[in-house]
XYZ file of C-alpha atoms in Angstrom:
352
model
C 12.996 6.330 14.801
C 17.231 7.563 13.173
C 19.816 5.475 11.871
C 23.082 5.669 10.455
C 23.767 5.927 6.256
C 26.543 3.172 6.221
C 23.274 0.260 6.921
C 26.407 -1.665 8.722
C 26.381 1.014 11.710
C 24.192 -0.261 14.491
C 24.925 2.716 17.468
C 25.065 7.204 17.221
C 28.301 6.789 18.997
C 30.135 4.684 15.665
C 28.243 6.012 12.899
C 30.962 8.480 11.882
C 34.350 8.052 8.796
C 33.406 6.576 6.522
C 32.075 3.794 4.683
C 33.117 1.660 2.392
C 32.454 3.375 -0.708
C 34.126 6.541 0.941
C 31.013 9.232 1.564
C 31.008 10.265 4.867
C 28.817 8.497 8.162
C 25.833 10.348 8.934
C 23.339 9.317 11.506
C 19.320 10.630 10.210
C 16.035 10.325 11.210
C 13.516 9.484 9.644
C 11.120 11.116 7.246
C 7.985 10.412 9.535
C 8.830 10.376 13.705
C 7.705 11.866 16.727
C 11.590 14.123 18.373
C 8.393 16.307 18.720
C 4.500 17.430 18.978
C 4.549 18.680 15.983
C 6.278 15.787 13.376
C 3.808 12.954 16.222
C 0.633 14.989 14.811
C 2.178 14.688 10.996
C 2.965 11.348 11.939
C -0.508 10.360 13.376
C -2.154 12.533 11.003
C -0.506 10.595 7.887
C -0.953 6.972 9.489
C -5.142 8.076 10.288
C -5.565 9.094 5.696
C -3.635 5.682 4.873
C -0.685 6.056 3.379
C 1.396 3.791 3.703
C 0.774 2.194 6.797
C 2.362 -0.683 6.377
C 5.510 0.799 5.824
C 5.246 2.788 9.082
C 3.963 -0.001 11.056
C 7.052 -1.335 10.450
C 9.559 2.103 11.020
C 7.640 1.940 14.680
C 7.673 -1.855 15.177
C 11.665 -1.710 14.561
C 12.772 1.637 15.916
C 15.182 1.307 19.169
C 16.374 4.390 19.761
C 17.153 7.881 19.671
C 20.954 6.113 19.621
C 20.899 3.126 18.372
C 19.182 1.881 14.965
C 16.278 -0.043 13.537
C 15.695 -4.186 14.835
C 13.256 -6.108 13.404
C 10.474 -6.762 15.172
C 11.713 -4.884 18.303
C 8.269 -4.198 19.870
C 6.242 -6.372 18.006
C 3.495 -4.975 20.522
C 3.485 -1.347 19.199
C 1.598 -2.775 15.973
C -1.879 -2.148 18.458
C -1.533 1.471 18.563
C -1.305 1.807 15.336
C -4.218 0.075 14.293
C -6.114 1.392 16.841
C -5.224 4.597 15.677
C -5.593 3.356 11.442
C -9.538 2.620 12.892
C -10.649 5.056 15.148
C -8.601 7.921 13.509
C -9.374 7.165 9.799
C -13.079 7.210 11.190
C -13.131 9.486 12.524
C -10.653 11.927 9.783
C -13.296 10.575 6.675
C -16.504 10.160 8.965
C -16.199 14.772 9.427
C -15.457 14.391 6.406
C -17.998 13.110 4.427
C -20.604 14.181 7.148
C -19.360 18.132 6.805
C -19.609 17.758 3.216
C -22.670 15.854 3.138
C -25.030 18.392 5.740
C -23.315 20.914 3.583
C -24.790 19.797 -0.206
C -28.302 18.764 1.769
C -28.761 23.073 3.166
C -28.176 24.070 -0.479
C -30.130 20.693 -2.079
C -33.093 21.655 0.361
C -33.114 25.076 -0.413
C -32.432 24.218 -3.986
C -35.996 22.656 -4.226
C -37.683 26.028 -2.146
C -36.104 28.251 -5.594
C -37.505 25.392 -7.659
C -41.619 24.969 -9.047
C -43.707 22.576 -7.414
C -43.806 19.652 -10.306
C -47.303 19.226 -11.876
C -49.382 16.738 -10.385
C -50.524 14.142 -12.733
C -53.714 13.672 -14.697
C -53.942 10.144 -13.930
C -52.004 8.112 -11.406
C -50.904 4.230 -13.145
C -53.212 2.323 -11.574
C -50.476 -1.706 -9.996
C -51.076 -4.298 -11.456
C -52.598 -6.762 -9.081
C -51.829 -10.768 -9.242
C -54.687 -13.285 -8.578
C -53.362 -16.198 -6.704
C -54.206 -19.585 -9.259
C -57.344 -21.396 -9.590
C -55.895 -24.169 -10.515
C -55.548 -27.091 -7.906
C -51.392 -27.720 -9.738
C -50.951 -24.479 -9.473
C -52.296 -23.469 -6.492
C -50.397 -26.039 -4.370
C -46.627 -24.868 -6.869
C -47.860 -21.548 -5.330
C -47.953 -22.395 -1.709
C -44.299 -24.170 -1.920
C -43.255 -20.593 -3.586
C -44.011 -18.768 -1.195
C -43.615 -20.314 2.479
C -41.286 -20.123 4.299
C -39.564 -23.735 4.560
C -38.906 -23.065 0.544
C -37.351 -19.152 0.626
C -34.219 -20.408 3.823
C -33.822 -23.123 1.567
C -33.128 -22.172 -1.304
C -31.063 -18.641 1.343
C -28.895 -22.348 2.490
C -28.457 -23.213 -1.545
C -27.682 -19.334 -2.686
C -25.210 -19.450 0.426
C -23.680 -23.590 0.020
C -22.959 -22.037 -3.256
C -20.805 -19.344 -2.145
C -18.815 -20.892 0.313
C -18.172 -23.603 -2.814
C -17.103 -21.562 -5.171
C -14.584 -19.596 -2.346
C -13.091 -23.274 -1.936
C -12.246 -23.081 -6.243
C -7.743 -22.293 -6.501
C -5.989 -22.530 -9.282
C -4.645 -26.283 -10.718
C -7.346 -27.983 -7.490
C -7.191 -31.386 -7.565
C -9.110 -34.342 -9.492
C -10.955 -35.050 -6.091
C -11.678 -30.825 -5.631
C -12.724 -30.686 -8.690
C -14.753 -33.544 -8.164
C -16.932 -32.678 -5.697
C -17.026 -28.815 -7.245
C -17.851 -29.729 -9.906
C -21.102 -32.087 -8.699
C -22.245 -29.590 -5.952
C -22.697 -27.135 -8.595
C -24.876 -29.562 -10.033
C -26.920 -29.451 -7.476
C -26.680 -26.242 -6.743
C -28.332 -26.042 -10.981
C -30.448 -28.381 -10.943
C -31.719 -26.854 -7.166
C -31.994 -23.408 -8.589
C -33.526 -23.883 -12.372
C -36.563 -26.274 -10.077
C -37.299 -23.109 -8.527
C -37.435 -20.908 -11.345
C -40.007 -23.419 -12.998
C -42.005 -23.929 -10.149
C -41.905 -19.763 -10.183
C -42.990 -19.578 -13.608
C -45.742 -22.427 -13.393
C -46.983 -20.350 -10.016
C -47.501 -17.111 -11.249
C -48.172 -16.321 -14.835
C -45.125 -15.237 -16.971
C -46.698 -12.225 -17.550
C -46.225 -11.565 -13.559
C -43.318 -13.107 -13.592
C -41.390 -10.885 -15.372
C -42.419 -7.984 -13.882
C -40.436 -8.447 -10.611
C -37.013 -8.148 -11.559
C -34.912 -11.042 -9.847
C -37.883 -13.235 -11.309
C -35.987 -12.131 -14.668
C -32.464 -12.181 -12.995
C -32.674 -15.605 -11.736
C -34.777 -16.998 -15.226
C -30.771 -15.654 -17.292
C -28.885 -16.599 -14.490
C -30.098 -19.978 -14.611
C -30.448 -19.451 -17.928
C -26.592 -19.290 -18.684
C -25.864 -22.270 -16.369
C -27.434 -24.933 -18.918
C -25.658 -23.136 -21.331
C -21.718 -23.235 -19.572
C -22.846 -27.075 -18.537
C -24.095 -27.543 -22.107
C -20.799 -25.765 -23.117
C -18.254 -27.625 -20.461
C -20.100 -31.218 -21.334
C -18.994 -30.565 -25.163
C -15.328 -29.744 -23.764
C -15.106 -32.663 -21.483
C -16.554 -35.522 -24.915
C -12.606 -35.698 -26.291
C -14.242 -33.670 -29.187
C -12.855 -30.809 -31.296
C -13.879 -27.360 -29.899
C -13.088 -24.496 -31.569
C -11.025 -21.650 -29.100
C -13.676 -19.540 -29.592
C -15.656 -21.869 -28.207
C -12.800 -21.883 -24.913
C -13.601 -17.661 -24.464
C -17.113 -18.288 -24.430
C -16.879 -21.048 -21.649
C -15.339 -19.258 -19.997
C -17.523 -15.999 -19.542
C -20.016 -18.422 -18.629
C -18.005 -19.821 -15.629
C -17.896 -16.234 -15.112
C -21.735 -15.862 -15.087
C -21.569 -18.104 -12.132
C -21.177 -15.627 -10.327
C -24.498 -14.037 -10.536
C -25.546 -16.498 -8.441
C -24.464 -14.557 -5.624
C -26.437 -11.874 -6.333
C -29.433 -13.573 -5.556
C -29.526 -13.453 -1.912
C -30.656 -9.954 -2.426
C -33.508 -11.681 -2.550
C -33.013 -13.156 1.368
C -30.846 -10.092 2.742
C -33.951 -7.196 3.229
C -31.682 -4.750 4.933
C -29.456 -5.422 1.367
C -31.902 -4.684 -0.502
C -32.904 -0.920 2.000
C -29.933 -0.166 1.081
C -29.652 -0.742 -2.947
C -32.899 0.961 -2.893
C -31.664 4.123 -1.219
C -28.468 3.873 -3.265
C -30.748 3.663 -6.800
C -32.899 6.830 -5.673
C -29.531 8.533 -4.393
C -27.934 8.676 -8.403
C -28.871 12.084 -9.248
C -26.398 12.556 -6.409
C -24.295 10.603 -6.979
C -23.888 12.013 -10.799
C -22.849 15.645 -8.155
C -20.678 14.930 -7.039
C -18.988 13.074 -9.096
C -19.495 15.769 -10.628
C -17.788 18.855 -8.168
C -15.332 16.275 -7.040
C -14.381 15.824 -11.097
C -14.343 20.238 -11.291
C -11.954 19.659 -8.266
C -9.540 17.371 -9.794
C -9.389 19.388 -13.427
C -8.071 22.721 -11.527
C -6.499 20.733 -9.226
C -4.969 18.867 -12.613
C -3.938 22.651 -14.500
C -2.336 23.721 -11.311
C 0.220 20.623 -10.871
C 1.249 20.908 -14.244
C 1.457 24.997 -14.353
C 4.202 24.693 -11.578
C 5.313 20.725 -11.397
C 5.550 19.903 -14.607
C 9.478 20.433 -15.335
C 10.132 18.148 -12.384
C 12.244 14.888 -13.796
C 11.367 11.857 -14.229
C 13.498 8.610 -14.335
C 13.083 8.104 -18.779
C 14.955 10.961 -19.036
C 18.166 9.506 -17.972
C 17.201 6.184 -19.491
C 16.621 8.458 -22.596
C 20.751 9.565 -24.658
C 20.191 12.657 -25.042
C 22.564 15.044 -22.253
C 19.940 16.117 -19.902
C 19.599 18.381 -17.308
C 17.830 15.382 -15.052
C 20.506 13.584 -15.478
C 22.099 15.875 -12.429
C 19.151 14.788 -10.491
C 20.152 11.206 -7.895
C 17.733 8.212 -8.986
C 15.893 8.066 -5.929
C 14.695 11.970 -6.377
C 12.312 10.891 -10.115
C 9.190 10.922 -10.409
C 7.748 7.475 -11.700
C 6.984 7.240 -15.261
C 3.041 6.826 -14.291
C 2.461 9.811 -11.686
C 3.882 13.184 -12.610
C 2.786 16.504 -13.621
C 3.921 15.957 -17.743
C 0.432 16.228 -18.710
C -3.252 17.331 -17.417
C -4.030 13.052 -17.692
C -0.768 12.158 -15.627
C -2.279 14.996 -13.526
C -5.516 14.320 -12.690
C -4.419 10.387 -11.713
C -1.681 11.590 -9.628
C -4.290 13.721 -7.483
C -6.234 10.299 -7.697
C -4.061 8.288 -6.078
C -2.576 11.160 -3.350
C -6.902 11.465 -2.502
C -7.001 8.052 -2.010
């Protein structure tokens, strides 16, 4: 992981004298290397944190030896080592840090709950709404279809097929591809519309709209039909207000909401979402704590590093001390500590 300051020189023996620009040639090594165990540990730590890992992997793959410079794809199989370090090392690094933090937070939460007075019992719990199966022949038959397993599997296949068809959409599709996509979208739109209509008839509207997923499905169906109506008007050749084109684009974006219908069939995802919903307060507390840490570190960064030069200083007409600094040593105009806001953004970039 060594190289000559003159890119035209490959070996250490030839890296002497001056280059065509008159600068002395120097045999250098990369900032991150494996020359000794200390540098190696730092290298692995940075790699496990996934900070600029593609450049580090390219550096290792191109390395040849201590007395020769890099050669493109010299050790291609060495990429396996980098992938293992990123996967295994990153997993343990992130999991261990999060595990220790969550464990400490859980212990503190239990201790705080023991200090709080017990909550008062409600005087009377709200009775759940009990649904009576339909008594009429038509409603009963529709209800049996709506709750049957084959019908649920058919809807799941339609949802998965809709996801696949949506993935085929690209910029400047061919005419036949657009026709196939429109045909499938029309089929899925009417299929989901019929499913919502059957569900609305099988159960009473009050029972239907008490379920959030049913209300969400009805919203997606109505938006899909509205989008279809706007697209028909647009494709008919009639003059359309430019604002209506924006409305059509927005309605097209709502098509992606169909993919969320899979949550109804994927019970595991539903459980995960339920756990996340119950953990909202804990997540908010963690975010507030991280915001406090970023704020404190941002204030310290502004106090110590606000004087560092950025690239905007060299473009100004006023003579500045930053004109004496090499351009490669200047900070970016958006990644610096000139003020608290930019400092917190810089810390967020470093943490991710």
